[in-house]
Amino acid sequence: MSIHHKEHRNKPEYHTPIYEMALAQFEQAADRLDLDPNLRKRFIAPKRAIMVNIPIRMDDSSVEVFHGYRVHHDTTLGPSKGGIRFHPDVTLGEVSALAMWMTWKCALMGLPFGGAKGGVRCDPHALTRNELQRLTRRYTAEIVQFIGPEMDVPAPDIGTNEQIMAWMMDTYSQLKGYSIPGIVTGKPINIGGSLGRTEATGRGVVYCILEAIQHLKMQVEGCKIVIQGFGNVGYHTARILYEKGCCVLAVSDIKSGLYNANGLNIPMLKQYIEKHTHMKGFPEGDEISNADLLELSCDVLVPAALSEQITCENAERISCKILAEAANGPTTLEADKILQDKGLFLIPDVLANAGGVTVSYFEWVQGLQNFFWKEVEINERLHDIVTLAFQNVLRLALSEKVDMRLAALMLSVRKITEAKLARGLFP
Ligand code: NAD
């Protein structure tokens, strides 16, 4: 047997580079906490993972089969929670890594949830609306034993949105025989969604950035911002920072980027995109590549697209004071070390983008109680939870002399460990 085969045999299927990155981050926190090996073993693998093959009748009558996944990493603190990604690069390893990050995120925010993630390997933009609906419904039917308001609650992620959540909710309800809005969060308001959910992740990113600006004694007014990705998270982050008087120097999407040294007019850009479907050609900015955008000199850099964007290849040239990780896993381990040596202030993904799952929690609670809150209450509660978590992480980072990522993971791992010890080990 070749060495390659032996290595492969010894590693579980989910051990891809991104999973190993999530694992290495956990191990740094576990080492620092001197975590008992018996507990350590219980965190390093997902609790359960399901792989499904999803046959779909395409509009031309042919049948295509798509690969789908749902992974529960940990359920010590409650039902598992995590988004559904529709993207051509979805793998079991990626979904498993994202599920682990959800575990840390929920614990850090003090939410009564474990971590999960799901995904379908597909290009949603290449499917018609009818194909996308059939794919969503069949995927939901294939994982129906695995999800539920008390068991595992999906939400949107890259390539999915409130319409997809509505189809998931309807499919689950049809299969059970009655309406069950609590099966997903990020639903449309008219079927039990929460006010403020759509913009919640961006809002949480902004609250973290404002705390970091205050800590570093910088000014909000005129603060130079660069954002990679202009989807749900990137757009709302840009819009709210623009409204607060920041200067958004550059933004990008999968096709192209825009740069204006005097700052982009975000509402005008949004209008342009609504008309043309992409930002290419917006007159008040110069075109810039995604690679060059990441290296622009600025105060705050916000990767809000895909993972593994800041690597050992470009980390040395990253030129910001604050790196706010709106995307999940945008910085590789090697890059982390380089950025730390450069002395820039990191707001790790599990903290920076946790606003989304926090308002998802509010949506789940409102659904269970059938009692709905005002938007101002939602934003106030979100602000309290995000800023408290930020201050807890900062305090530990300063007292332990570690970076914000390690501090955040230490807090999460410690919290779940205490809960595991209290619950004991079944049987
Ligand atoms: P989205 O699909 O709405 O937007 C993604 C954006 O990234 C789009 O503008 C797209 O054009 C751009 N993009 C895609 N590939 C790119 C590439 N190769 N280079 C540059 N840009 C590219 O997704 P979203 O919901 O905004 O999620 C963005 C990130 O935030 C993801 O990492 C996601 O996991 C994370 N996140 C999202 C939420 C949420 O509530 N939506 C919550 C937490 C974390």
Short mmCIF file of N, CA and C in Angstrom, two decimals, residues 18 40 45 62 82 95 201 229 295 316:
data_model
loop_
_atom_site.label_atom_id
_atom_site.label_comp_id
_atom_site.label_asym_id
_atom_site.label_seq_id
_atom_site.Cartn_x
_atom_site.Cartn_y
_atom_site.Cartn_z
N ILE A 18 -8.92 22.80 5.63
CA ILE A 18 -9.67 23.79 6.42
C ILE A 18 -10.08 23.19 7.77
N ARG A 40 -10.48 16.66 25.66
CA ARG A 40 -9.94 17.09 24.36
C ARG A 40 -10.44 16.19 23.23
N ALA A 45 -13.57 15.76 16.98
CA ALA A 45 -14.33 15.17 15.87
C ALA A 45 -15.78 15.65 15.97
N SER A 62 -33.77 16.35 -17.56
CA SER A 62 -32.71 15.44 -17.15
C SER A 62 -32.65 15.41 -15.63
N GLY A 82 -26.59 26.44 12.93
CA GLY A 82 -25.59 26.79 11.93
C GLY A 82 -26.19 26.89 10.54
N VAL A 95 -17.61 21.84 5.79
CA VAL A 95 -18.83 21.91 6.62
C VAL A 95 -18.49 21.54 8.07
N THR A 201 -25.70 40.28 11.06
CA THR A 201 -24.28 39.91 11.05
C THR A 201 -23.43 41.17 10.80
N GLY A 229 -16.01 41.39 -0.50
CA GLY A 229 -17.34 40.75 -0.49
C GLY A 229 -18.40 41.81 -0.26
N GLU A 295 -4.64 44.23 0.02
CA GLU A 295 -3.36 44.81 0.44
C GLU A 295 -3.39 46.34 0.51
N GLU A 316 2.20 39.30 4.76
CA GLU A 316 3.25 40.30 4.98
C GLU A 316 2.82 41.66 4.41
#
